[in-house]
Each structure stands twice: as C-alpha cells, then as structure tokens.
Short mmCIF file of N, CA and C in Angstrom, two decimals:
data_model
loop_
_atom_site.label_atom_id
_atom_site.label_comp_id
_atom_site.label_asym_id
_atom_site.label_seq_id
_atom_site.Cartn_x
_atom_site.Cartn_y
_atom_site.Cartn_z
N UNK I 1 -29.28 76.67 141.07
CA UNK I 1 -28.88 75.53 140.05
C UNK I 1 -29.65 74.84 139.25
N UNK I 2 -29.62 74.33 138.02
CA UNK I 2 -30.52 73.24 137.26
C UNK I 2 -30.10 71.98 137.61
N UNK I 3 -30.97 71.20 137.57
CA UNK I 3 -30.68 69.87 137.69
C UNK I 3 -29.57 69.21 136.95
N UNK I 4 -29.60 69.90 135.96
CA UNK I 4 -28.44 69.72 134.48
C UNK I 4 -26.89 69.84 135.08
N UNK I 5 -27.08 71.57 135.50
CA UNK I 5 -25.85 71.87 136.10
C UNK I 5 -25.33 71.03 137.28
N UNK I 6 -26.02 70.75 138.33
CA UNK I 6 -25.95 69.94 139.17
C UNK I 6 -25.43 68.58 138.58
N UNK I 7 -26.00 67.83 137.98
CA UNK I 7 -25.58 66.56 137.37
C UNK I 7 -24.08 67.08 136.92
N UNK I 8 -23.83 68.04 136.03
CA UNK I 8 -22.31 68.10 135.35
C UNK I 8 -21.45 68.28 136.47
N UNK I 9 -21.63 68.69 137.40
CA UNK I 9 -20.92 69.13 138.94
C UNK I 9 -20.58 67.72 139.23
N UNK I 10 -21.96 67.05 139.51
CA UNK I 10 -21.62 66.15 140.41
C UNK I 10 -20.48 64.95 139.38
N UNK I 11 -20.98 64.79 138.51
CA UNK I 11 -20.45 63.87 137.07
C UNK I 11 -19.02 64.19 137.16
N UNK I 12 -18.30 65.43 137.17
CA UNK I 12 -17.37 65.66 137.01
C UNK I 12 -16.42 65.20 138.55
N UNK I 13 -16.78 65.56 139.38
CA UNK I 13 -16.03 65.05 140.54
C UNK I 13 -16.03 63.95 140.88
N UNK I 14 -17.32 62.88 140.32
CA UNK I 14 -17.08 61.27 140.56
C UNK I 14 -16.21 60.77 139.52
N UNK I 15 -16.35 61.11 138.16
CA UNK I 15 -15.27 60.62 137.33
C UNK I 15 -13.90 60.98 137.74
N UNK I 16 -13.75 62.16 138.06
CA UNK I 16 -12.06 62.18 138.85
C UNK I 16 -11.75 61.47 139.38
N UNK I 17 -12.54 61.47 140.57
CA UNK I 17 -12.26 60.33 141.65
C UNK I 17 -12.07 58.62 141.27
N UNK I 18 -12.83 58.68 139.97
CA UNK I 18 -13.00 57.33 139.18
C UNK I 18 -11.52 57.16 138.43
N UNK I 19 -11.28 57.95 138.18
CA UNK I 19 -9.89 57.95 137.64
C UNK I 19 -8.80 58.12 138.48
N UNK I 20 -8.80 58.48 139.37
CA UNK I 20 -7.74 58.47 140.75
C UNK I 20 -7.78 57.25 141.37
N UNK I 21 -8.87 56.34 141.44
CA UNK I 21 -8.88 55.29 142.28
C UNK I 21 -10.06 54.22 141.22
N UNK I 22 -9.89 53.75 140.68
CA UNK I 22 -10.60 52.80 139.91
C UNK I 22 -10.86 51.65 140.71
N UNK I 23 -12.49 51.77 141.07
CA UNK I 23 -12.58 50.89 142.20
C UNK I 23 -14.31 50.78 142.29
N UNK I 24 -14.72 49.56 142.84
CA UNK I 24 -16.35 49.50 143.16
C UNK I 24 -17.09 50.46 143.49
N UNK I 25 -16.37 51.00 144.33
CA UNK I 25 -17.14 52.08 144.96
C UNK I 25 -17.24 53.62 144.01
N UNK I 26 -16.15 53.54 142.95
CA UNK I 26 -16.42 54.67 142.29
C UNK I 26 -17.28 54.78 140.89
N UNK I 27 -17.09 53.12 140.53
CA UNK I 27 -18.32 52.80 139.78
C UNK I 27 -19.78 52.68 140.23
N UNK I 28 -20.00 52.47 141.58
CA UNK I 28 -21.34 52.69 142.34
C UNK I 28 -21.73 54.02 141.99
N UNK I 29 -20.78 54.89 142.32
CA UNK I 29 -21.06 56.17 142.25
C UNK I 29 -21.72 56.47 140.92
N UNK I 30 -21.06 56.26 140.03
CA UNK I 30 -21.41 56.28 138.62
C UNK I 30 -23.16 55.75 137.99
N UNK I 31 -22.95 54.72 138.99
CA UNK I 31 -24.44 54.39 138.40
C UNK I 31 -25.45 55.36 139.60
N UNK I 32 -25.24 55.43 140.73
CA UNK I 32 -25.93 56.59 141.29
C UNK I 32 -25.86 57.78 140.45
N UNK I 33 -25.04 58.40 139.69
CA UNK I 33 -25.35 59.43 139.16
C UNK I 33 -26.58 59.20 137.72
N UNK I 34 -26.43 58.03 137.34
CA UNK I 34 -27.24 57.53 136.19
C UNK I 34 -29.01 57.25 136.75
N UNK I 35 -28.92 57.09 137.93
CA UNK I 35 -30.04 57.08 138.56
C UNK I 35 -30.90 58.65 138.86
N UNK I 36 -29.95 59.33 139.43
CA UNK I 36 -30.21 60.76 139.59
C UNK I 36 -30.59 61.41 137.87
N UNK I 37 -30.09 60.95 136.98
CA UNK I 37 -30.40 61.53 135.68
C UNK I 37 -31.62 61.17 135.17
N UNK I 38 -31.74 59.91 135.78
CA UNK I 38 -33.35 59.57 135.14
C UNK I 38 -34.26 60.03 135.83
N UNK I 39 -33.84 60.19 137.40
CA UNK I 39 -34.94 60.63 138.42
C UNK I 39 -35.23 62.20 137.76
N UNK I 40 -34.23 63.07 137.50
CA UNK I 40 -34.50 64.35 137.03
C UNK I 40 -34.53 64.93 135.58
N UNK I 41 -35.13 63.49 134.99
CA UNK I 41 -35.50 63.63 133.59
C UNK I 41 -34.62 64.17 132.60
N UNK I 42 -33.02 63.95 133.15
CA UNK I 42 -31.96 64.31 131.88
C UNK I 42 -31.97 63.02 131.02
N UNK I 43 -32.15 63.42 130.13
CA UNK I 43 -31.87 62.11 128.70
C UNK I 43 -30.42 61.63 128.73
N UNK I 44 -30.24 60.70 127.94
CA UNK I 44 -29.00 59.91 127.65
C UNK I 44 -28.06 61.10 126.62
N UNK I 45 -28.59 61.93 125.58
CA UNK I 45 -27.69 62.91 125.12
C UNK I 45 -27.13 63.95 126.20
N UNK I 46 -27.82 64.13 127.12
CA UNK I 46 -27.39 65.25 128.28
C UNK I 46 -26.34 64.33 128.61
N UNK I 47 -26.66 63.42 129.50
CA UNK I 47 -25.63 62.64 129.86
C UNK I 47 -24.18 62.66 129.30
N UNK I 48 -24.26 62.08 127.97
CA UNK I 48 -23.16 62.03 127.05
C UNK I 48 -22.39 62.87 126.90
N UNK I 49 -23.19 64.22 126.53
CA UNK I 49 -22.68 65.83 126.36
C UNK I 49 -21.56 66.00 127.27
N UNK I 50 -22.21 65.66 128.78
CA UNK I 50 -21.68 66.04 129.89
C UNK I 50 -20.09 65.35 129.91
N UNK I 51 -20.41 63.97 129.88
CA UNK I 51 -19.12 62.93 129.81
C UNK I 51 -18.27 63.31 128.84
N UNK I 52 -18.52 63.81 127.75
CA UNK I 52 -17.76 64.30 126.53
C UNK I 52 -16.92 65.57 127.25
N UNK I 53 -17.51 66.71 127.55
CA UNK I 53 -17.15 67.64 128.14
C UNK I 53 -15.99 67.28 129.19
N UNK I 54 -16.08 66.45 129.98
CA UNK I 54 -15.51 66.23 130.96
C UNK I 54 -14.08 65.22 130.44
N UNK I 55 -14.16 64.36 129.69
CA UNK I 55 -13.39 63.74 129.14
C UNK I 55 -12.33 64.61 128.50
N UNK I 56 -12.91 65.49 127.66
CA UNK I 56 -12.12 66.24 127.26
C UNK I 56 -11.08 67.38 128.03
N UNK I 57 -11.65 67.43 129.09
CA UNK I 57 -10.68 68.25 130.17
C UNK I 57 -9.88 67.56 130.85
N UNK I 58 -10.03 66.11 130.77
CA UNK I 58 -9.27 65.20 131.18
C UNK I 58 -8.04 64.99 130.41
N UNK I 59 -8.38 64.58 128.69
CA UNK I 59 -7.52 64.39 128.00
C UNK I 59 -6.56 65.43 127.93
N UNK I 60 -7.07 66.45 127.99
CA UNK I 60 -5.47 67.70 127.83
C UNK I 60 -4.46 67.72 128.48
N UNK I 61 -4.59 67.16 130.05
CA UNK I 61 -3.96 67.36 130.54
C UNK I 61 -3.35 65.92 130.79
N UNK I 62 -3.59 64.74 129.88
CA UNK I 62 -3.06 63.62 130.19
C UNK I 62 -1.98 63.10 129.15
N UNK I 63 -0.82 62.34 129.91
CA UNK I 63 0.10 62.17 128.97
C UNK I 63 0.16 60.85 128.21
N UNK I 64 0.46 61.00 126.72
CA UNK I 64 0.23 59.94 125.55
C UNK I 64 0.14 58.47 126.26
N UNK I 65 0.95 57.97 127.19
CA UNK I 65 1.41 57.07 127.56
C UNK I 65 -0.26 56.29 128.47
N UNK I 66 -0.55 57.36 128.88
CA UNK I 66 -1.95 57.23 130.14
C UNK I 66 -3.03 57.26 129.41
N UNK I 67 -3.03 57.28 128.03
CA UNK I 67 -4.39 57.65 127.24
C UNK I 67 -5.08 56.08 127.03
N UNK I 68 -4.65 55.15 126.86
CA UNK I 68 -5.64 53.93 126.74
C UNK I 68 -6.36 53.51 128.36
N UNK I 69 -5.58 53.73 129.24
CA UNK I 69 -6.06 53.44 130.48
C UNK I 69 -7.00 54.59 130.90
N UNK I 70 -6.97 55.66 130.49
CA UNK I 70 -8.21 56.77 130.99
C UNK I 70 -9.21 56.30 129.70
N UNK I 71 -9.00 56.16 128.54
CA UNK I 71 -10.17 55.83 127.64
C UNK I 71 -11.06 54.68 128.19
N UNK I 72 -10.41 53.53 129.05
CA UNK I 72 -10.86 52.52 129.26
C UNK I 72 -11.64 52.62 130.66
N UNK I 73 -11.22 53.60 131.07
CA UNK I 73 -11.63 54.00 132.76
C UNK I 73 -12.95 54.61 132.15
N UNK I 74 -12.85 55.60 131.34
CA UNK I 74 -14.09 56.63 130.77
C UNK I 74 -14.52 55.54 130.31
N UNK I 75 -14.74 54.84 129.20
CA UNK I 75 -15.93 53.65 128.99
C UNK I 75 -16.62 52.94 130.26
N UNK I 76 -15.85 52.32 130.85
CA UNK I 76 -16.41 51.87 132.02
C UNK I 76 -17.40 52.72 133.12
N UNK I 77 -16.66 53.80 133.49
CA UNK I 77 -17.76 54.46 134.12
C UNK I 77 -19.02 54.96 133.33
N UNK I 78 -19.12 55.45 132.34
CA UNK I 78 -20.06 56.13 131.40
C UNK I 78 -21.07 54.80 131.25
N UNK I 79 -20.58 53.58 131.22
CA UNK I 79 -21.28 52.36 131.25
C UNK I 79 -22.22 52.02 132.48
N UNK I 80 -21.57 52.30 133.50
CA UNK I 80 -22.36 52.45 134.42
C UNK I 80 -23.20 53.90 134.65
N UNK I 81 -23.03 54.63 134.69
CA UNK I 81 -23.69 56.03 134.68
C UNK I 81 -25.24 55.39 133.57
N UNK I 82 -24.95 55.14 132.47
CA UNK I 82 -25.84 54.71 131.08
C UNK I 82 -26.74 53.36 131.75
N UNK I 83 -26.40 52.86 132.76
CA UNK I 83 -27.02 51.41 133.36
C UNK I 83 -28.37 51.45 133.54
N UNK I 84 -28.51 52.61 134.19
CA UNK I 84 -30.08 52.96 135.06
C UNK I 84 -31.14 53.17 133.50
N UNK I 85 -30.48 54.26 132.63
CA UNK I 85 -31.47 54.63 131.61
C UNK I 85 -31.37 53.39 130.65
N UNK I 86 -30.18 52.47 130.17
CA UNK I 86 -30.83 50.99 129.74
C UNK I 86 -31.87 50.23 130.33
N UNK I 87 -31.97 50.06 131.53
CA UNK I 87 -32.83 49.28 132.30
C UNK I 87 -34.59 49.74 132.11
N UNK I 88 -34.35 51.33 132.34
CA UNK I 88 -35.56 52.03 132.15
C UNK I 88 -36.24 51.75 130.56
N UNK I 89 -35.65 52.06 129.75
CA UNK I 89 -35.94 51.90 128.35
C UNK I 89 -36.23 50.35 128.02
N UNK I 90 -35.55 49.51 128.70
CA UNK I 90 -35.85 48.08 128.29
C UNK I 90 -37.27 47.78 129.25
N UNK I 91 -37.37 48.18 129.91
CA UNK I 91 -38.40 48.17 130.94
C UNK I 91 -39.93 48.54 130.05
N UNK I 92 -39.43 49.76 129.02
CA UNK I 92 -40.71 50.30 128.50
C UNK I 92 -40.88 49.59 127.38
N UNK I 93 -39.96 49.31 126.70
CA UNK I 93 -39.85 48.30 125.22
C UNK I 93 -40.69 47.01 125.71
N UNK I 94 -40.12 46.40 126.63
CA UNK I 94 -40.34 45.01 126.85
C UNK I 94 -41.31 44.74 128.19
N UNK I 95 -42.34 45.36 128.29
CA UNK I 95 -43.08 45.01 129.59
C UNK I 95 -43.24 43.66 129.76
N UNK I 96 -43.23 43.36 131.23
CA UNK I 96 -44.00 42.11 131.53
C UNK I 96 -45.13 41.84 131.74
#
C-alpha cells in the first residue's frame, strides 16, 4: 500500500468517526493525519482530493436536513488536517 492509499484509508475512518462524534479527540486525529501527510510528502492537493472523495460518499447518504451540520463538520475536520501544512508553509516562507 502506498502512503497515499494508506492516508486515504485512514482519512475515511477518521472522518467518519468525527461525523459520528464531533469532539476534540476526533479533531486531534485529523491533526495527526495532517502531520502524517506532511511526513510522507503528500501535498495539499492530494489531501483535499481525498477529503472531497470521502465527503461525496457521505453526502450521498445524508438527509437534506443534516447537510448543514455535515458541511460544518467537514470544514472543521479539513481545517485540522491542513493545519500542519499551513504551519510548514509559513515556516518556509517566513523563517525566523
């Protein structure tokens, strides 16, 4: 299994867990996934592609009245996943 495939598998599991129980622990798992993505050299575009694919899977089975909550949770989770990439980019662009 490639790092990208492993990331996609782990992302799906963590994202579904976050939707089921939106808590600090599930957001922390998103942050850990972001660290793993950076460590394995996965770019932001790959992370966003995985997020988009998983979110589309979820939306297919989501009742209309739950869409706003799912969208908010998805945005929050993706923000945590991308936080490490953001920090790395800032460190490269604005070294001290």
